XYZ file of N, CA, C and O in Angstrom:
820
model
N -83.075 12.552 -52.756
C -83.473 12.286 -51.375
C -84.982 12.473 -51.265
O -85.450 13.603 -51.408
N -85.713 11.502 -51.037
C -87.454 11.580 -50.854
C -87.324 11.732 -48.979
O -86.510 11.209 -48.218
N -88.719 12.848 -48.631
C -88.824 13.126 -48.170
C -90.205 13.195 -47.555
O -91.095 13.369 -48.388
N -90.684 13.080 -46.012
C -91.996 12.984 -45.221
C -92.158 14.028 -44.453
O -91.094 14.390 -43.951
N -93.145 14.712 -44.136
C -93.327 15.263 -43.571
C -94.383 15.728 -42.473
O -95.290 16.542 -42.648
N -94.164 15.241 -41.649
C -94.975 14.849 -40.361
C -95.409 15.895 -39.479
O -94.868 15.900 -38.373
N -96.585 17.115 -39.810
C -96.767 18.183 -39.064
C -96.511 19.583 -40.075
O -95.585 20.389 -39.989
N -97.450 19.578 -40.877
C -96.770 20.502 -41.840
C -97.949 21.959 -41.467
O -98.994 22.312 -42.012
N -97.067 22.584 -40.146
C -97.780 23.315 -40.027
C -96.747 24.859 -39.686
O -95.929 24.952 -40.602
N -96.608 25.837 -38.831
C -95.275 26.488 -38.712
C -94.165 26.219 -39.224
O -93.593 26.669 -40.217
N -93.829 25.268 -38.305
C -92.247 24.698 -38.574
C -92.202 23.620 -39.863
O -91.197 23.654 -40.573
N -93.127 22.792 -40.137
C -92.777 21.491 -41.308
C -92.954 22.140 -42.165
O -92.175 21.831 -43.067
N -94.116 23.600 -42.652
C -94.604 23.998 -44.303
C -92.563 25.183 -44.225
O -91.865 25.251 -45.237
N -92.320 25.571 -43.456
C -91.386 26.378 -43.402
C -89.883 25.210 -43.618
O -88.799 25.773 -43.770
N -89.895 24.474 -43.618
C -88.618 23.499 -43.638
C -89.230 23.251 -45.045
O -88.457 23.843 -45.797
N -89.579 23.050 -45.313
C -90.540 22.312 -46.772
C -90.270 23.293 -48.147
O -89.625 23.201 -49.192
N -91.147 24.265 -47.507
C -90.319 25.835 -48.678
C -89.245 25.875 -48.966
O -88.906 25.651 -50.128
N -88.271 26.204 -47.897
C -86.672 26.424 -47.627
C -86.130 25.713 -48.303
O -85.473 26.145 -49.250
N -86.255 24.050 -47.966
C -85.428 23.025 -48.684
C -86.276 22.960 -49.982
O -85.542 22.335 -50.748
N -87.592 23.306 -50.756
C -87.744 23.347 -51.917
C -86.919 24.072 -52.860
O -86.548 23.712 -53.977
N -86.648 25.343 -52.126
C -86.126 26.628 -52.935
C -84.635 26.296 -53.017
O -84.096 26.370 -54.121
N -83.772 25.859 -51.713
C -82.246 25.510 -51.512
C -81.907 24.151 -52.282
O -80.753 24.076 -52.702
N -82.648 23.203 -52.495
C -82.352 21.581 -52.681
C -83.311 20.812 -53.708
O -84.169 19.976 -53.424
N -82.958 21.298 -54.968
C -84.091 20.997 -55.952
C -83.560 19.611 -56.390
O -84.077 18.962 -57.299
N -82.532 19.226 -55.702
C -82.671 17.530 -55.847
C -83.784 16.809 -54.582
O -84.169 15.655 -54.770
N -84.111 17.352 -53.687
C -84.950 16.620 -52.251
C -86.271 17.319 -53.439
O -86.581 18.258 -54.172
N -86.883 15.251 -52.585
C -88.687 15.379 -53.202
C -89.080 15.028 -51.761
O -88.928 14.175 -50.886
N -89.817 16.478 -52.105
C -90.916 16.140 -51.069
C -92.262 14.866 -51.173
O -93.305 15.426 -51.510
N -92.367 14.018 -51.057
C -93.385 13.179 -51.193
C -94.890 12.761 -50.585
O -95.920 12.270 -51.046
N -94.402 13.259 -49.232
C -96.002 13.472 -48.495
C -95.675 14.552 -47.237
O -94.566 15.015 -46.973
N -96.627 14.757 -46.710
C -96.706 15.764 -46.097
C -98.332 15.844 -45.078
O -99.417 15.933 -45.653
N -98.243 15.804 -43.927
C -99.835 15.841 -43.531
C -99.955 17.056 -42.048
O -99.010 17.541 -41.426
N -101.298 17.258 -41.844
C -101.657 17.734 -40.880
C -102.488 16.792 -40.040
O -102.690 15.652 -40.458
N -103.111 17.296 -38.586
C -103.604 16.521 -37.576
C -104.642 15.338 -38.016
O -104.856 14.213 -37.564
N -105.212 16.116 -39.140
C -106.219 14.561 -39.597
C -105.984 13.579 -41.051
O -106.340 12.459 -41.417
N -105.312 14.510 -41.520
C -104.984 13.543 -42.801
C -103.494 13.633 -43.221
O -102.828 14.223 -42.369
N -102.585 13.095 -44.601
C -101.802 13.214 -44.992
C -101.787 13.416 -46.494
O -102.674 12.725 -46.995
N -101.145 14.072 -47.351
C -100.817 13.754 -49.019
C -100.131 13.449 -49.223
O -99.098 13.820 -48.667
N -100.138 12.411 -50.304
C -98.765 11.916 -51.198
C -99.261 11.292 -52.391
O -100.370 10.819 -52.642
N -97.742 11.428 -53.383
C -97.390 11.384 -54.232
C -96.090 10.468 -54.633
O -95.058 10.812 -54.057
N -96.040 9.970 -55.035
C -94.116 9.735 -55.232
C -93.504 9.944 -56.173
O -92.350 9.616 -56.445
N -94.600 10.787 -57.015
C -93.920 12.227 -57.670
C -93.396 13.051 -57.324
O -92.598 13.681 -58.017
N -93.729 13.350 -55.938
C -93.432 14.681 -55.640
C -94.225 15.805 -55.603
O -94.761 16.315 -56.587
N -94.307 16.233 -54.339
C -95.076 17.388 -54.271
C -94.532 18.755 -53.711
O -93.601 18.967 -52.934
N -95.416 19.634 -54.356
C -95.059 21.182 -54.118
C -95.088 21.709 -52.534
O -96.135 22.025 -51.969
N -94.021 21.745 -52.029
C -94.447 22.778 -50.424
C -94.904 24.000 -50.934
O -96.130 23.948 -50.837
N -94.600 24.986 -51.386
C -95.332 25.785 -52.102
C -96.923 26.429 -52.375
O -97.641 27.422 -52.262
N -96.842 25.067 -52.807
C -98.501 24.584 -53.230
C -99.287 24.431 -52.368
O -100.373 25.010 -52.333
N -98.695 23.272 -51.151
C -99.358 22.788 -49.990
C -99.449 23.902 -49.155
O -100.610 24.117 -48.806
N -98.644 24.662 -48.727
C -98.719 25.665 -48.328
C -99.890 26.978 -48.421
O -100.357 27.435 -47.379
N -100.333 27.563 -49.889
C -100.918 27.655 -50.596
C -102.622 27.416 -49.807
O -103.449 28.069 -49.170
N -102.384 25.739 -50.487
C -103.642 25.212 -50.043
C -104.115 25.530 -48.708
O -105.145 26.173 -48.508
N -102.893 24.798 -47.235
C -103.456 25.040 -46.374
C -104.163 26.857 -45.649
O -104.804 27.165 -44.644
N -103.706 27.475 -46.580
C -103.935 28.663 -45.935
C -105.241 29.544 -46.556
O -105.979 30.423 -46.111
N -105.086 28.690 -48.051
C -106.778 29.611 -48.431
C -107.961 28.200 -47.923
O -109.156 28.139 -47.635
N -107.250 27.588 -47.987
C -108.699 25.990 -47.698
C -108.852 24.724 -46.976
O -109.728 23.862 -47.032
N -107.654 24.840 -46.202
C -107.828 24.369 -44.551
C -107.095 22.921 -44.555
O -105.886 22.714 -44.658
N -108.037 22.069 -44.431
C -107.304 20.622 -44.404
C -107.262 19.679 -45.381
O -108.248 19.590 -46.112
N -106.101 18.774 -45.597
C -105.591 18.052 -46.260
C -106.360 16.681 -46.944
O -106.344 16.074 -48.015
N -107.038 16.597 -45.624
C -107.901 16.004 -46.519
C -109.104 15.978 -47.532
O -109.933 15.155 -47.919
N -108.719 17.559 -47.815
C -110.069 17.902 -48.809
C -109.512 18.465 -50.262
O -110.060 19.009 -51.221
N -107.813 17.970 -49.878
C -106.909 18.077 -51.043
C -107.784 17.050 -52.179
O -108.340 15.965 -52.010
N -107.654 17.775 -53.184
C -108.050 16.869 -54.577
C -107.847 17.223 -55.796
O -108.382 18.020 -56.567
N -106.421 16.024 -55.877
C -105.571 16.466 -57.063
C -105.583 14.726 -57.268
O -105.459 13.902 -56.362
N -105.780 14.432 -58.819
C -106.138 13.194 -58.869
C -104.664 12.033 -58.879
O -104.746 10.805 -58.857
N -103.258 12.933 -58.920
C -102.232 12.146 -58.944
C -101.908 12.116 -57.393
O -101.065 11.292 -57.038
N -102.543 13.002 -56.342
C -101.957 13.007 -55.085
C -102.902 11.284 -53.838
O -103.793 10.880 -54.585
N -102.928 10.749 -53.035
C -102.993 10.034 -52.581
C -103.480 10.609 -51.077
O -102.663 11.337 -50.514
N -104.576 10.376 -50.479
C -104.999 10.581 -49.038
C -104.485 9.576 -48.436
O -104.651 8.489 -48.989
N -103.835 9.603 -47.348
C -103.476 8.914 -46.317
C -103.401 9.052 -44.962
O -103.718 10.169 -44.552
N -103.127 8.374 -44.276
C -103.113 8.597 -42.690
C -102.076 8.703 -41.788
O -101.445 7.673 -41.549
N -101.678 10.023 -41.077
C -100.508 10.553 -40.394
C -99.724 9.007 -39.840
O -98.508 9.024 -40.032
N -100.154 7.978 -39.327
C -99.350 6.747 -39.231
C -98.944 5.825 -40.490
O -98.047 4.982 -40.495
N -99.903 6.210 -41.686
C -99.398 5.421 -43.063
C -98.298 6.766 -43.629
O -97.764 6.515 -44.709
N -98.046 7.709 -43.194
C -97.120 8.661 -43.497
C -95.682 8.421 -42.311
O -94.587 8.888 -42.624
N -95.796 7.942 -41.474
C -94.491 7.718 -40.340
C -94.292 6.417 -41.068
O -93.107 6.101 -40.967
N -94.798 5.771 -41.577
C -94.436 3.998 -42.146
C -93.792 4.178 -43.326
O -93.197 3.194 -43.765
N -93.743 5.708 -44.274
C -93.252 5.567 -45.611
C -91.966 5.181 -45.919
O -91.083 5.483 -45.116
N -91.562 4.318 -47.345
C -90.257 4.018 -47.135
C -89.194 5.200 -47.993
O -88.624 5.181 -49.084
N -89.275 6.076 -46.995
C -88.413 7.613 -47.431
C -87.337 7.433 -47.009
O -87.038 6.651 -46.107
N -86.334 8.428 -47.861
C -84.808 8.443 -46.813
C -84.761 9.219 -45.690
O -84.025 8.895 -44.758
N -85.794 10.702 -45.624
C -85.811 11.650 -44.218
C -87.206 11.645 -44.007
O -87.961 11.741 -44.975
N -87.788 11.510 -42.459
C -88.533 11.247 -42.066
C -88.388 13.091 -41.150
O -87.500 13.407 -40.358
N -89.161 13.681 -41.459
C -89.236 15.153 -40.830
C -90.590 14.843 -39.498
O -91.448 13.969 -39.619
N -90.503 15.548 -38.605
C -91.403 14.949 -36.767
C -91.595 16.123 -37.165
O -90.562 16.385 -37.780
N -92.559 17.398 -37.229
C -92.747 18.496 -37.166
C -93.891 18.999 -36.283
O -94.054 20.190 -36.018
N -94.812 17.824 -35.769
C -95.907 17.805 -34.914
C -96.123 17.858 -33.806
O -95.719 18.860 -33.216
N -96.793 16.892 -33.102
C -96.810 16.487 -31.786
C -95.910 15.940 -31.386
O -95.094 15.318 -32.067
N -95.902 16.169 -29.444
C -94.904 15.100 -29.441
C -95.001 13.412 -29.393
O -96.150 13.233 -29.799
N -94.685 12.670 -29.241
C -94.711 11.774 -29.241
C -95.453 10.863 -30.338
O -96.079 9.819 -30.157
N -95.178 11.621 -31.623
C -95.929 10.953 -32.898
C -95.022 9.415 -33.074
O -95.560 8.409 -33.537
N -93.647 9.454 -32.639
C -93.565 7.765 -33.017
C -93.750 6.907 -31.553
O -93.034 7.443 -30.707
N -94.275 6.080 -31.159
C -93.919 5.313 -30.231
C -94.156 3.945 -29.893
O -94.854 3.565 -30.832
N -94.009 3.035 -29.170
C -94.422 1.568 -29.029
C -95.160 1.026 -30.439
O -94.877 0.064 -31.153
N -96.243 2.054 -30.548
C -97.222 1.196 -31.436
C -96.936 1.462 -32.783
O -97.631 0.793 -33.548
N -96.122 2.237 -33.333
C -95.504 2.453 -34.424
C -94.579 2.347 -35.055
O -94.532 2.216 -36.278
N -93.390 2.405 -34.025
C -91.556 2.196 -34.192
C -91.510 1.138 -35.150
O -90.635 1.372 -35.984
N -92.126 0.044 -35.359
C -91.540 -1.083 -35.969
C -91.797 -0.489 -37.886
O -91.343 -0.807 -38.985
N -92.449 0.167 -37.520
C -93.028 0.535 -39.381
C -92.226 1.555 -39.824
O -92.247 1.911 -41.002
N -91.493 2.079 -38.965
C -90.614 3.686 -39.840
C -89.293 2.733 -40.542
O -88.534 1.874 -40.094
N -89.464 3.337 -41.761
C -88.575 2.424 -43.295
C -87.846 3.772 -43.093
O -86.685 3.365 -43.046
N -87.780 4.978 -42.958
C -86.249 6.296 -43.371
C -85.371 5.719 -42.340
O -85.470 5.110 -41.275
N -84.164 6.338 -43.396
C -83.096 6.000 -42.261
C -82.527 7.242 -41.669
O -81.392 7.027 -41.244
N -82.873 8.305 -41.520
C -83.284 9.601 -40.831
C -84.514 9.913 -40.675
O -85.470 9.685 -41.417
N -84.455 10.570 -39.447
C -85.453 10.783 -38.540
C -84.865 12.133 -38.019
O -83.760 12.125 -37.479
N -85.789 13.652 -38.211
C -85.357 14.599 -37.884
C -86.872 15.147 -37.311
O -87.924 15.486 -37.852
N -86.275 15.014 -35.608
C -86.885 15.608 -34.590
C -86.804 17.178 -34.443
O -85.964 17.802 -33.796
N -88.480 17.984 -35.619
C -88.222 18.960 -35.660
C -89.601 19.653 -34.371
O -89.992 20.811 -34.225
N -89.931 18.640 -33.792
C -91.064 19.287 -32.924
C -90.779 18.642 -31.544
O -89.959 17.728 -31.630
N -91.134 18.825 -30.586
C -90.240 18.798 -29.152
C -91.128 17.687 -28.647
O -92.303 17.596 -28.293
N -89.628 16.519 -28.807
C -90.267 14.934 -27.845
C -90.826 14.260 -28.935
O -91.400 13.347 -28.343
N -91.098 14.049 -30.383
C -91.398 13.560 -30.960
C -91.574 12.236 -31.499
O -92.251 11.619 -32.321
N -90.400 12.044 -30.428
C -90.008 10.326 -30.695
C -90.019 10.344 -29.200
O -89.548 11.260 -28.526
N -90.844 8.793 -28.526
C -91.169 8.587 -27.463
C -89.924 7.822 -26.873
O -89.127 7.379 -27.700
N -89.652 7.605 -25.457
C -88.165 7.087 -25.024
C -88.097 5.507 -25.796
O -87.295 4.930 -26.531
N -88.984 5.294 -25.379
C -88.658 3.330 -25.719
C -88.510 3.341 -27.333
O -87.769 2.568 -27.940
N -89.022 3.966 -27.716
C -88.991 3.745 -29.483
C -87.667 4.611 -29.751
O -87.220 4.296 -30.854
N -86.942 5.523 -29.171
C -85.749 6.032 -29.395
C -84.592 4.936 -29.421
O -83.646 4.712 -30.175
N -85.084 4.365 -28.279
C -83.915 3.542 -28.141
C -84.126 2.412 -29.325
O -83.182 2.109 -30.055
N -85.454 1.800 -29.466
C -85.731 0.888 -30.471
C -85.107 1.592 -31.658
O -84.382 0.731 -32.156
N -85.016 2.544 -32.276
C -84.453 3.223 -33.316
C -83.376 3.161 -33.526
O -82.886 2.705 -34.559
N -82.431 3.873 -32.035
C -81.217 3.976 -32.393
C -80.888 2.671 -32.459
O -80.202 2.352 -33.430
N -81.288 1.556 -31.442
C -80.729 0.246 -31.863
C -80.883 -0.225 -33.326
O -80.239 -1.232 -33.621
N -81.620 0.335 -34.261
C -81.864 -0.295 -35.575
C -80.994 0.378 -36.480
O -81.066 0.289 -37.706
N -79.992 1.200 -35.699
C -79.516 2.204 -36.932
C -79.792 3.078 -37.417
O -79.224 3.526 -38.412
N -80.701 3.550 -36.877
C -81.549 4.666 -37.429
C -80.570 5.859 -36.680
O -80.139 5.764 -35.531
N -80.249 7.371 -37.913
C -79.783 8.241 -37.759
C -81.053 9.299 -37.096
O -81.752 9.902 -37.910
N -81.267 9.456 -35.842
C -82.183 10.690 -35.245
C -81.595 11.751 -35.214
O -80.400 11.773 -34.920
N -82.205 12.756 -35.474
C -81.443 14.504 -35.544
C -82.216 15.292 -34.221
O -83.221 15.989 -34.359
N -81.494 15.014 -32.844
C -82.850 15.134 -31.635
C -83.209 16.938 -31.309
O -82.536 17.892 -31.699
N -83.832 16.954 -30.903
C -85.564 18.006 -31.234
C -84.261 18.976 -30.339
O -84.278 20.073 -30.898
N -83.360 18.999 -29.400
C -82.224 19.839 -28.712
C -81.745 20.362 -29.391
O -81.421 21.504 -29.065
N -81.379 19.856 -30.812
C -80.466 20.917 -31.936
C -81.216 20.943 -33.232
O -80.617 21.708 -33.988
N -82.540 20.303 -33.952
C -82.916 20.031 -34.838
C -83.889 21.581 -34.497
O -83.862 22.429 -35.389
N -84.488 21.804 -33.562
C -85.161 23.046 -34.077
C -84.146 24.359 -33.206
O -84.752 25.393 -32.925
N -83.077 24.287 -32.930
C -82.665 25.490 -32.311
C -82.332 26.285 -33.130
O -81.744 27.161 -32.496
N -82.338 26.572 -34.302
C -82.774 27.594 -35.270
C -82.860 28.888 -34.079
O -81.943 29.576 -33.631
N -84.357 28.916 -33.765
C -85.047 30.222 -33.274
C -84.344 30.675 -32.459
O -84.027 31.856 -32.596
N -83.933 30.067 -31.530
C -83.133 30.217 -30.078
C -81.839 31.068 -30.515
O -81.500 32.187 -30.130
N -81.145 30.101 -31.543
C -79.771 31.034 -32.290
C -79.930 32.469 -32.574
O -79.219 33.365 -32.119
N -81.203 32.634 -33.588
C -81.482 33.991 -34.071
C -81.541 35.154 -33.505
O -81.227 36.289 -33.867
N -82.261 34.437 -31.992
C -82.981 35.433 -30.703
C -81.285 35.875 -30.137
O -80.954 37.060 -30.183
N -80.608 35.142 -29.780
C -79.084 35.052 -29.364
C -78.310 36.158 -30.559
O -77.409 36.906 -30.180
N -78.729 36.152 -31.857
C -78.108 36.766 -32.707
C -78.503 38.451 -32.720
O -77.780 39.446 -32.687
N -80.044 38.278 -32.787
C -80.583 39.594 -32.602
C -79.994 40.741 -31.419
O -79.611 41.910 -31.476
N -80.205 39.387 -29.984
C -79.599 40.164 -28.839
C -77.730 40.476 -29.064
O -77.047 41.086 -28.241
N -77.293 39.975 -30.164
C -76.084 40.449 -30.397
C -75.956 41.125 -30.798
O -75.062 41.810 -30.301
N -76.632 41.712 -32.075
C -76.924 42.974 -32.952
C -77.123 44.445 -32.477
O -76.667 45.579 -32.629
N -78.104 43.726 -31.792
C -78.387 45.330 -30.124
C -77.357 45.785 -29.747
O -76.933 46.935 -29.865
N -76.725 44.550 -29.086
C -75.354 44.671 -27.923
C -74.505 45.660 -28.769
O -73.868 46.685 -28.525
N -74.721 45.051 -29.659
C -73.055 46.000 -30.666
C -73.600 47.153 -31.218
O -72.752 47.974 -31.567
N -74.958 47.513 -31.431
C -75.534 49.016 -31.916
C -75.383 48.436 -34.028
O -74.962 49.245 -34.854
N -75.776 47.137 -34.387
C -75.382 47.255 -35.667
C -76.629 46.642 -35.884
O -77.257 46.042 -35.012
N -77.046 46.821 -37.251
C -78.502 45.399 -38.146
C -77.280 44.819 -38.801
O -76.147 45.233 -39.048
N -77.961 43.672 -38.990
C -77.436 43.035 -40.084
C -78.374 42.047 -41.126
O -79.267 41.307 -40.715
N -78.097 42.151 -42.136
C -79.365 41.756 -43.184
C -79.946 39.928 -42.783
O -79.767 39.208 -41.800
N -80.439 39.797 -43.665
C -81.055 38.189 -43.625
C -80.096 36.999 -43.781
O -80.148 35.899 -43.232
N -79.100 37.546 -44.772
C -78.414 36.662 -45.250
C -77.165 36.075 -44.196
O -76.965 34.901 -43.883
N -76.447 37.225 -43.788
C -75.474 37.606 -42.825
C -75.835 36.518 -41.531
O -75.102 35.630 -41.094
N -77.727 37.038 -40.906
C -78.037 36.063 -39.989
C -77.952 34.584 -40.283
O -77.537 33.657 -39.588
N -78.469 34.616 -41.533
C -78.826 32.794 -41.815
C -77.167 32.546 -41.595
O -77.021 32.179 -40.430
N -76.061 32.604 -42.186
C -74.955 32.541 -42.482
C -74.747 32.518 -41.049
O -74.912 31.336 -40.748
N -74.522 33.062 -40.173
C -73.869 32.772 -39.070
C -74.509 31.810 -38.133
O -73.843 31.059 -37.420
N -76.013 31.846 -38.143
C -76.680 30.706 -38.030
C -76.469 29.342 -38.014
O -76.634 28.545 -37.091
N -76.010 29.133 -39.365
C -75.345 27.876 -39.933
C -74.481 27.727 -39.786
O -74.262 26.528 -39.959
N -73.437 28.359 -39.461
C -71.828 28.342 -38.622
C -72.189 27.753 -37.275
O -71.472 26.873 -36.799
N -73.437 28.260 -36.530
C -73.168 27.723 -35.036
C -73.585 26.400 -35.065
O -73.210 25.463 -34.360
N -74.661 26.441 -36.241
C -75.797 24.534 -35.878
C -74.460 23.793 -36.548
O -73.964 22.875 -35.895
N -73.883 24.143 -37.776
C -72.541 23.047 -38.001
C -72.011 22.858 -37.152
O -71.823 21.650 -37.002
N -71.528 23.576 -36.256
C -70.321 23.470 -35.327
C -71.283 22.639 -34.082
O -70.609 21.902 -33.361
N -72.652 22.694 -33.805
C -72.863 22.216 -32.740
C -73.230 20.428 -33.478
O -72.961 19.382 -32.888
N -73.776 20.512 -34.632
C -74.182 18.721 -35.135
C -72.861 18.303 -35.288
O -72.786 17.124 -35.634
N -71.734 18.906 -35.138
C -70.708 18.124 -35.947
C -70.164 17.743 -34.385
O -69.451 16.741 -34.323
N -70.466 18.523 -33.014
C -69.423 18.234 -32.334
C -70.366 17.044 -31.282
O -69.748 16.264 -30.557
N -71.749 17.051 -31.328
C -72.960 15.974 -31.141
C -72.582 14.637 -32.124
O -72.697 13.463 -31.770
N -72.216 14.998 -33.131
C -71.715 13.205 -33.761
C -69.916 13.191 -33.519
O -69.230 12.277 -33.977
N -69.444 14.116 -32.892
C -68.337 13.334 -32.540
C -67.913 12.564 -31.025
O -67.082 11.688 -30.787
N -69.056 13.447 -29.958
C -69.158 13.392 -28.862
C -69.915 11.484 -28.902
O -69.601 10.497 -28.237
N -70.806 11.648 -29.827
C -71.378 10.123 -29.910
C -70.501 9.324 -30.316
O -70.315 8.351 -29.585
N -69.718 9.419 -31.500
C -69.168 8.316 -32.061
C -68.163 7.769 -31.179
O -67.731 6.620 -31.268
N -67.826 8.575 -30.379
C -66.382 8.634 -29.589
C -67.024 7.538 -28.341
O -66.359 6.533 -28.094
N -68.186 7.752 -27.663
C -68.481 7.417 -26.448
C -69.285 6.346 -26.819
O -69.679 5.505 -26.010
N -69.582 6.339 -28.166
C -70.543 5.247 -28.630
C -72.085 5.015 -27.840
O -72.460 3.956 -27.336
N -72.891 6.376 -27.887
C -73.864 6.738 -27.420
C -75.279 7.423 -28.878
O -74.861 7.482 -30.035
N -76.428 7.748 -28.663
C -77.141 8.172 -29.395
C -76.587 9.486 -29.525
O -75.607 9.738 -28.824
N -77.014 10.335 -30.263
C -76.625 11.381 -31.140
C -77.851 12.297 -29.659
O -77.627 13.478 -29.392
N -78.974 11.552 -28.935
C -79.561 12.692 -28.083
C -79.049 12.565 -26.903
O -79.156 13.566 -26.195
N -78.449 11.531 -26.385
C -77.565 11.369 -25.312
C -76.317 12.255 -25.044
O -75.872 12.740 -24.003
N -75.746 12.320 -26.826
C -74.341 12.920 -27.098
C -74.527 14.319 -26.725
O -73.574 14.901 -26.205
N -75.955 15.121 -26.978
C -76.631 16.359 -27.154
C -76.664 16.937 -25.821
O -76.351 18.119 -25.679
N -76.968 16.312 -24.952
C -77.376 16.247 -23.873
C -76.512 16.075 -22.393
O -76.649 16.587 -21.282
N -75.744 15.278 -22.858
C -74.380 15.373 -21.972
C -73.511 16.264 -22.129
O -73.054 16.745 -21.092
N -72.987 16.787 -23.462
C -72.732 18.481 -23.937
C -73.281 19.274 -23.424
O -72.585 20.080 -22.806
N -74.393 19.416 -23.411
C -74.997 20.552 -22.903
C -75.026 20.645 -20.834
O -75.086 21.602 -20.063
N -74.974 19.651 -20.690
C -75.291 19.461 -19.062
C -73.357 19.400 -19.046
O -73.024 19.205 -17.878
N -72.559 19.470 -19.633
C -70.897 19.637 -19.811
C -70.731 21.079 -19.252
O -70.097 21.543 -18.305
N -71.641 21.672 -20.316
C -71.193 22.875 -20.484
C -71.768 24.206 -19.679
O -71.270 25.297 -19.402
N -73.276 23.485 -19.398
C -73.811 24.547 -18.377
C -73.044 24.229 -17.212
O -72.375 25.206 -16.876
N -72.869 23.152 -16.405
C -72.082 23.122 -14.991
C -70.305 23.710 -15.394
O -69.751 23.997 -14.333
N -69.706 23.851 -16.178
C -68.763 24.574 -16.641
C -68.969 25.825 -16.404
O -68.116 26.601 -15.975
N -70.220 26.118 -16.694
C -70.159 28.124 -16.664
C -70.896 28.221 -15.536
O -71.353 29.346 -15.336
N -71.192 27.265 -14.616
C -71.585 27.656 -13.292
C -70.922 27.189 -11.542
O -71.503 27.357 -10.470
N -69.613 26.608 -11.777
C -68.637 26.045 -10.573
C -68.685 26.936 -9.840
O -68.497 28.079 -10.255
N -68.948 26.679 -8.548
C -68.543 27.956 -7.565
C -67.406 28.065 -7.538
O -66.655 27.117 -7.768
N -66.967 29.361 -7.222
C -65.486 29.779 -7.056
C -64.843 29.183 -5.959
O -63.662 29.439 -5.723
């Protein structure tokens, strides 16, 4: 699985590590910050990039003679299988939609994909992973921590990630069934769940 990475800053160098260390079949292939991008289609180190950005700043002063400078819109155009949003919002829109070649698109930074190009997407088939469950990671943990309190217990790293991943399965799996069923986008599906479920826990008596 080749891989982009759009915003490799908090959240993209931290997805980048993770899936380096968990998924030594996924290549990372480019990767950029606000003014430039790198790539390779060798494959490159999150690690490394990581590394770099933190003793020597920006990407474009990367210089490694197999890596490639490019530009955060010649990095949304690559023809990858996962397209990672880790940036701004609205990095794809009108003037770009027609050039994204992945056939995932994982909205890891909030609004990343603009409305009209969502819909241009989902109409193309394109699988979006929307920014409502793609970064609720943190939100879970904070929910987990305040559970830990509640009950007077710690519980290690592993224990958290692990239950973590019990809730985001259970919530992507029940977002692509809510879609497939109603035959809606996967952020529509997200979204009507959630507006389900808050007026559920709030009916007046």
């Amino acid at each position: 699985i080749t891989i982009a990475i759009q915003g490799f800053g908090n959240v993209g160098s931290f997805f980048g590590t993770i899936a380096e260390e968990q998924q030594p079949n996924w290549c990372l292939v480019a990767a950029s910050d606000s003014e430039a991008a790198v790539y390779s289609k060798d494959g490159l180190s999150a690690k490394q990039l990581q590394v770099f950005k933190r003793e020597q700043g920006r990407f474009k002063a990367y210089g490694h003679d197999d890596v490639k400078i490019i530009s955060n819109n010649e990095l949304i155009g690559l023809d990858v299988d996962v397209l990672i949003l880790a940036g701004l919002e609205n990095a794809v829109t009108t003037d770009n939609m027609k050039h994204i070649e992945a056939d995932y698109i994982i909205e890891m930074g909030n609004g990343s994909v603009a409305g009209v190009a969502y819909d241009y997407l989902a109409a193309a088939n394109k699988v979006m992973m929307p920014d409502i469950i793609a970064n609720a990671g943190g939100v879970i943990v904070s929910y987990l921590e305040w559970l830990q309190n509640k009950q007077g217990e710690h519980w290690d790293e592993d224990k958290v990630n692990r239950r973590m991943a019990q809730l985001m399965k259970r919530a992507v799996k029940s977002m692509y069934s809510y879609a497939k069923l109603h035959k809606v986008s996967l952020k529509e599906a997200a979204f009507v769940m959630a507006i389900k479920r808050l007026t559920a826990n709030n009916k007046n008596p």
